[in-house]
Tab-separated table of C-alpha atoms in Angstrom:
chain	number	residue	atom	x	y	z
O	1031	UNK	CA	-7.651	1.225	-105.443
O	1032	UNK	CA	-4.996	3.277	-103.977
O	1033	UNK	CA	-4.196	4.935	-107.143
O	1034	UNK	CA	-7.362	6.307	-107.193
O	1035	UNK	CA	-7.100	7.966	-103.846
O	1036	UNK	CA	-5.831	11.472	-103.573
O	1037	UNK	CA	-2.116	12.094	-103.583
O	1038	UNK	CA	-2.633	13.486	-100.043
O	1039	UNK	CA	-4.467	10.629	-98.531
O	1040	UNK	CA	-2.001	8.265	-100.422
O	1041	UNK	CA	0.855	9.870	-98.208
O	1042	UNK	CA	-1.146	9.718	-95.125
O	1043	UNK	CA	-1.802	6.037	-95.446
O	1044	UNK	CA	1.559	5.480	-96.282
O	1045	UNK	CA	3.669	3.055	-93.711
O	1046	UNK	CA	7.467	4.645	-92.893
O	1047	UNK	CA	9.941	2.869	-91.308
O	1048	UNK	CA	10.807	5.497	-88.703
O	1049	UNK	CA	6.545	5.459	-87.457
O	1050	UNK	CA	7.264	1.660	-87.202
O	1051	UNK	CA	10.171	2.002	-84.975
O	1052	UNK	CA	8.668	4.797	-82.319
O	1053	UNK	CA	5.413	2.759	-82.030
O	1054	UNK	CA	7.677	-0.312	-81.652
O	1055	UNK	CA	8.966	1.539	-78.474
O	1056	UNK	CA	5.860	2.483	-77.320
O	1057	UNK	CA	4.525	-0.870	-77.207
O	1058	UNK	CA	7.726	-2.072	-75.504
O	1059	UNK	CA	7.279	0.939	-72.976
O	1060	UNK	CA	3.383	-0.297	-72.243
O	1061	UNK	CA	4.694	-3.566	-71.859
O	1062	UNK	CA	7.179	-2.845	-68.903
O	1063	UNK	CA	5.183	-0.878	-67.149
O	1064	UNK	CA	2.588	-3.497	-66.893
O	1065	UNK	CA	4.778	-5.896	-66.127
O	1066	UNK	CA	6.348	-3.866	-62.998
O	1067	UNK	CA	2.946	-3.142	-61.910
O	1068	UNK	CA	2.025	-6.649	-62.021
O	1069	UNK	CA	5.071	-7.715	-59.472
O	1070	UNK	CA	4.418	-5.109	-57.836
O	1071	UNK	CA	1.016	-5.910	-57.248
O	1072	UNK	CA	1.418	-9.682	-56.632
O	1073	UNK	CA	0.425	-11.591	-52.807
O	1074	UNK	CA	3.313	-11.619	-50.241
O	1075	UNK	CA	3.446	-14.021	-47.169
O	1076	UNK	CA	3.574	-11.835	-43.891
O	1077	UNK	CA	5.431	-13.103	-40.981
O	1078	UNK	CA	3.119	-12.648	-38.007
O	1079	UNK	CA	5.243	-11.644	-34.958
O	1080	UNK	CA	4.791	-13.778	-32.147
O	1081	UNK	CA	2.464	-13.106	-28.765
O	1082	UNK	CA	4.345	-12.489	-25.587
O	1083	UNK	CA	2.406	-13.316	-22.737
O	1084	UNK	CA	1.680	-11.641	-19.566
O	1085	UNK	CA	3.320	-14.308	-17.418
O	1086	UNK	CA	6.291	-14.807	-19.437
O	1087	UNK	CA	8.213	-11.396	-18.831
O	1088	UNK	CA	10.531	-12.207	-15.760
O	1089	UNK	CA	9.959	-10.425	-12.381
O	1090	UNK	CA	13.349	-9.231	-12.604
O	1091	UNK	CA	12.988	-7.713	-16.021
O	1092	UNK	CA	9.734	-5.402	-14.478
O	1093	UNK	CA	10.928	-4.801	-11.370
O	1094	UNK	CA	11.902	-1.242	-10.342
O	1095	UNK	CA	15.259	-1.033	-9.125
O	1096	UNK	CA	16.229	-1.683	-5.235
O	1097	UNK	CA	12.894	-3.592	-5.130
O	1098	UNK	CA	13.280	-7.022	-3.274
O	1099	UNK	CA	12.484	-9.963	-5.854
O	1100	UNK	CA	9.468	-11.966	-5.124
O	1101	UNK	CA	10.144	-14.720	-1.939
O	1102	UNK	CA	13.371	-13.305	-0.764
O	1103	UNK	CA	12.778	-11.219	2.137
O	1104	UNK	CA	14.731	-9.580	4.762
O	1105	UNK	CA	14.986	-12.315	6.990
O	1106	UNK	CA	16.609	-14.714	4.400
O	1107	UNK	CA	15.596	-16.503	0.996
O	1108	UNK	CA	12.360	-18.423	0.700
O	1109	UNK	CA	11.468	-17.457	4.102
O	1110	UNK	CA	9.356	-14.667	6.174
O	1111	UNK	CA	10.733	-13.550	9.180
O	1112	UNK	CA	8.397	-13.004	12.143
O	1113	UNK	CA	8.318	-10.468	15.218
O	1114	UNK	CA	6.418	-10.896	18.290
O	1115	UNK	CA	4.251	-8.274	19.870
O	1116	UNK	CA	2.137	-7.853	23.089
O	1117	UNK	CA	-1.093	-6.135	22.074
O	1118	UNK	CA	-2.844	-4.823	25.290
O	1119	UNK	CA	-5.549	-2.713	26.721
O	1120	UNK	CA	-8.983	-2.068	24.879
O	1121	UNK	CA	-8.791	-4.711	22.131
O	1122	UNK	CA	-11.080	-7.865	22.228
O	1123	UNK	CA	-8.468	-10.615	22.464
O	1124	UNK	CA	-5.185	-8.601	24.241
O	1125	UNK	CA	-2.409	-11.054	24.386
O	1126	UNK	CA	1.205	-11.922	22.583
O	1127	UNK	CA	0.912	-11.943	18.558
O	1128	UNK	CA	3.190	-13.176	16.090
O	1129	UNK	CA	3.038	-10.957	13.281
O	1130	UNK	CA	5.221	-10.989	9.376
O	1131	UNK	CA	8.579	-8.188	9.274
O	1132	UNK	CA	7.463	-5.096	8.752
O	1133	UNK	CA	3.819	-5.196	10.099
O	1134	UNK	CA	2.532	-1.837	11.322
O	1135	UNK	CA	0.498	-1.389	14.558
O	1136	UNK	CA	-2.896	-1.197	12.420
O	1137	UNK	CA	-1.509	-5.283	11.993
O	1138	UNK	CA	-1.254	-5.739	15.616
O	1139	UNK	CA	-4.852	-4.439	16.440
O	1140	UNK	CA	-6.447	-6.262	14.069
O	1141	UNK	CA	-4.666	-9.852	15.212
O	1142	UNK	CA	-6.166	-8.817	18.347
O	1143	UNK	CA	-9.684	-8.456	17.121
O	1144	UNK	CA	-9.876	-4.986	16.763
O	1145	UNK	CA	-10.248	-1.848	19.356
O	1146	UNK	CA	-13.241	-1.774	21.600
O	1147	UNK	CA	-16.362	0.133	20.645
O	1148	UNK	CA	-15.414	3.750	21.857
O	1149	UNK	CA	-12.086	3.816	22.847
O	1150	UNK	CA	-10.427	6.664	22.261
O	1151	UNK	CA	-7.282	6.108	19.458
O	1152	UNK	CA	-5.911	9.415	19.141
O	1153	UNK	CA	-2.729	9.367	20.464
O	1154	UNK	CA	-2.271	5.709	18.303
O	1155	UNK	CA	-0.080	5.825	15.002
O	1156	UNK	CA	-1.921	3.212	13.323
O	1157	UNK	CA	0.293	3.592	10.657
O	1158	UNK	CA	3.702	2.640	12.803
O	1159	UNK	CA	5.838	-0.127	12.059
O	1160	UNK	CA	6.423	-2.677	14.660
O	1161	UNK	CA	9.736	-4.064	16.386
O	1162	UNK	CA	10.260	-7.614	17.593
O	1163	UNK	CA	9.682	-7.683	21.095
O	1164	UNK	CA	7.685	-3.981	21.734
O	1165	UNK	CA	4.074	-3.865	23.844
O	1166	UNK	CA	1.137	-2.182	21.877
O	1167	UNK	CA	-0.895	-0.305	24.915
O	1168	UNK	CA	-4.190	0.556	23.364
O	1169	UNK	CA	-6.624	3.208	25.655
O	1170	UNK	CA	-3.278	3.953	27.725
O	1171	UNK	CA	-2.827	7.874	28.784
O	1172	UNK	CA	-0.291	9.543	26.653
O	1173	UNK	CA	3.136	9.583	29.810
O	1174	UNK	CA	4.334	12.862	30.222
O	1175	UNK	CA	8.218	12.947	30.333
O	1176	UNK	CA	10.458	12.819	33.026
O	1177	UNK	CA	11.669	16.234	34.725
O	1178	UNK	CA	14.747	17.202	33.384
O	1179	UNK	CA	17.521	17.146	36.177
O	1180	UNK	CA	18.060	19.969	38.266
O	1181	UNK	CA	14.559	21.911	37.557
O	1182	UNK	CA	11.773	22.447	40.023
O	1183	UNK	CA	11.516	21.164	43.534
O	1184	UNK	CA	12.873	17.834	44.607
O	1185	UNK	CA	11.546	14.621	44.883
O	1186	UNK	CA	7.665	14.101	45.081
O	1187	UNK	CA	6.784	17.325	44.068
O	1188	UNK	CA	5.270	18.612	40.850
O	1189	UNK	CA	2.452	17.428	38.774
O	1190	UNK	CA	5.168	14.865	36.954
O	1191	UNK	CA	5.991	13.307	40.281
O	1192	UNK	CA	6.626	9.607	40.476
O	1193	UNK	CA	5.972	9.480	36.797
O	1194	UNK	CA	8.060	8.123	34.302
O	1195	UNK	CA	7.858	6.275	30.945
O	1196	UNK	CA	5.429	3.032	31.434
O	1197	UNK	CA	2.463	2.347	34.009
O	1198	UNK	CA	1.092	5.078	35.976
O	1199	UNK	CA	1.685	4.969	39.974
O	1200	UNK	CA	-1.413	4.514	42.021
O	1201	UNK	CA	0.612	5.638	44.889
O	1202	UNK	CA	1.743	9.399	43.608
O	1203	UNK	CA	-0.754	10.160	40.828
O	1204	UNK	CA	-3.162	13.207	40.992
O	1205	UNK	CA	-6.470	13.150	40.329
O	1206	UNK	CA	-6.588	14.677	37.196
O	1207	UNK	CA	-3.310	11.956	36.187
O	1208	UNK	CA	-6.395	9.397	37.123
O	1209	UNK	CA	-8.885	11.219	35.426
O	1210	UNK	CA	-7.011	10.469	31.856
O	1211	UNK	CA	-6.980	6.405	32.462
O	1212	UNK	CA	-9.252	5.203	30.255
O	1213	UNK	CA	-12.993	4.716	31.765
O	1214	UNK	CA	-11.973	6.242	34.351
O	1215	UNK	CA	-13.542	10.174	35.311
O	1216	UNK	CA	-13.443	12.541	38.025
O	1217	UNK	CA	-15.090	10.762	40.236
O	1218	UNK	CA	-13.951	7.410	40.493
O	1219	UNK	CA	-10.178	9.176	40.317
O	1220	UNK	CA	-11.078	10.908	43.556
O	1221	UNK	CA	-12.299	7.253	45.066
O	1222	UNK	CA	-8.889	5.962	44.011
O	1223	UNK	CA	-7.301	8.752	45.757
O	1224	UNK	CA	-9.283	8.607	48.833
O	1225	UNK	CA	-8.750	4.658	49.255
O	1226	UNK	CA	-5.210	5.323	48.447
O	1227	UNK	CA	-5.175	7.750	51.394
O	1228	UNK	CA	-7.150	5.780	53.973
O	1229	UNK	CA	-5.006	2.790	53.304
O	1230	UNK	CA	-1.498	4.702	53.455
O	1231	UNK	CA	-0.976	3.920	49.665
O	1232	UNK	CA	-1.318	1.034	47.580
O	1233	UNK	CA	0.856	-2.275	48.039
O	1234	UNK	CA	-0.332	-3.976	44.885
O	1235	UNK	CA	-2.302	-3.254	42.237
O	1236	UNK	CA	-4.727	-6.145	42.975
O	1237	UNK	CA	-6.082	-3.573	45.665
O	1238	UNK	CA	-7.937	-1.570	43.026
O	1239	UNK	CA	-10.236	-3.984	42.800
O	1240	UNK	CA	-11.370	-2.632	46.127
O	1241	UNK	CA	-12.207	1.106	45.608
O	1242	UNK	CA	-15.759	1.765	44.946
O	1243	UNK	CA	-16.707	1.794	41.687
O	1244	UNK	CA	-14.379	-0.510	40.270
O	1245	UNK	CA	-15.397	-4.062	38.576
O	1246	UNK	CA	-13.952	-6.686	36.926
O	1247	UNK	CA	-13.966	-5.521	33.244
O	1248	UNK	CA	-12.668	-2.074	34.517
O	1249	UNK	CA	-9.991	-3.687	36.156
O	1250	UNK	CA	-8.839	-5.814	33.856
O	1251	UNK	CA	-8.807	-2.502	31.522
O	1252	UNK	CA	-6.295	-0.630	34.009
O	1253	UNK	CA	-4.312	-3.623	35.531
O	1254	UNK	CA	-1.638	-3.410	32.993
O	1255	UNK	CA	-1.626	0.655	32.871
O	1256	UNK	CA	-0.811	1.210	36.037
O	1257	UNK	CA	1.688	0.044	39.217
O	1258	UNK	CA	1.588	0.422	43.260
């Protein structure tokens, strides 16, 4: 049958050794590449990284430097220290507090129920921090400072006279010094200084209780903002 074909087909059809050997590398060739693709290709265990949780990171680690660590304070380790205070004036329960280190006067007020309806906290720093031992004066007058030495007039006169840093003196305030105690205006300050003059000044300050216009709650308001 294959003598019959034509001498051209006959040496198309025929098999050489060389055709053999480069589709013998292709094959090989196809075979690799399938092979890498397949290992390539193949399932791999991944390692799942483990879950850090919120409460596991120490304080120390996220703490900003300088910053105190958590129940050490100032006043020694696993303890707070304490100051005491004497909140006064127009508050709702005025007496001695005991307050944590580092409390500010907004601290005191509110351990002493709060400021009365109305009064008049401009003068107060709120924002303050309090020392052991101090007196919180809420509603008190803002005290002008003492004369400097050797200026104006001697003693008695001017409008600072008899003034000085705490309670204001019933016996050498002016009526408009009066005037700035809390619920207390122009009038009643004139009363004050008329009793004070009838009576040749004022021996204690359980005497205010006596001028005219003066009650209980107003005295217990002023009784520890002013002196004889």
């Amino acid at each position: 049958m294959r003598e019959r074909l034509p001498l051209w087909l006959q040496d198309r059809c025929e098999v050489r050794p060389r055709a053999v050997a480069a589709l013998g590398v292709v094959l090989l060739a196809a075979v690799g590449f399938a092979g890498q693709q397949y290992w390539s290709a193949r399932p791999r265990a991944v390692t799942v990284p483990a879950v850090v949780a919120p409460g596991a990171v120490p304080a120390a680690a996220t703490a900003p430097a300088g910053a105190p660590v958590a129940g050490v304070v100032a006043g020694g380790v696993g303890g707070a220290a304490r100051i005491v205070v004497d909140v006064g004036g127009k508050v709702r329960d005025p007496g001695v507090r005991r307050l944590p280190a580092g409390s500010r006067v907004e601290d005191a007020l509110a351990a002493a129920g709060g400021v009365r309806p109305g009064t008049d906290t401009t003068g107060l720093n709120r924002a303050r921090v309090l020392v052991d031992g101090e007196q919180v004066v809420v509603g008190a007058p803002a005290q002008p400072p003492p004369p400097a030495a050797g200026t104006g007039g001697g003693a008695g006169s001017g409008p600072g006279a008899g003034l000085g840093p705490g309670p204001l003196s019933l016996g050498s305030a002016t009526v408009a010094q009066l005037d700035g105690l809390p619920g207390v205006g122009p009038v009643l300050a004139q009363h004050i200084v008329d009793f004070r003059t009838a009576r040749g000044g004022f021996r204690s300050v359980e005497e205010l209780r006596q001028v005219d216009g003066i009650g209980e709650r107003r005295f217990a308001d002023l009784r520890t903002l002013v002196r004889p």
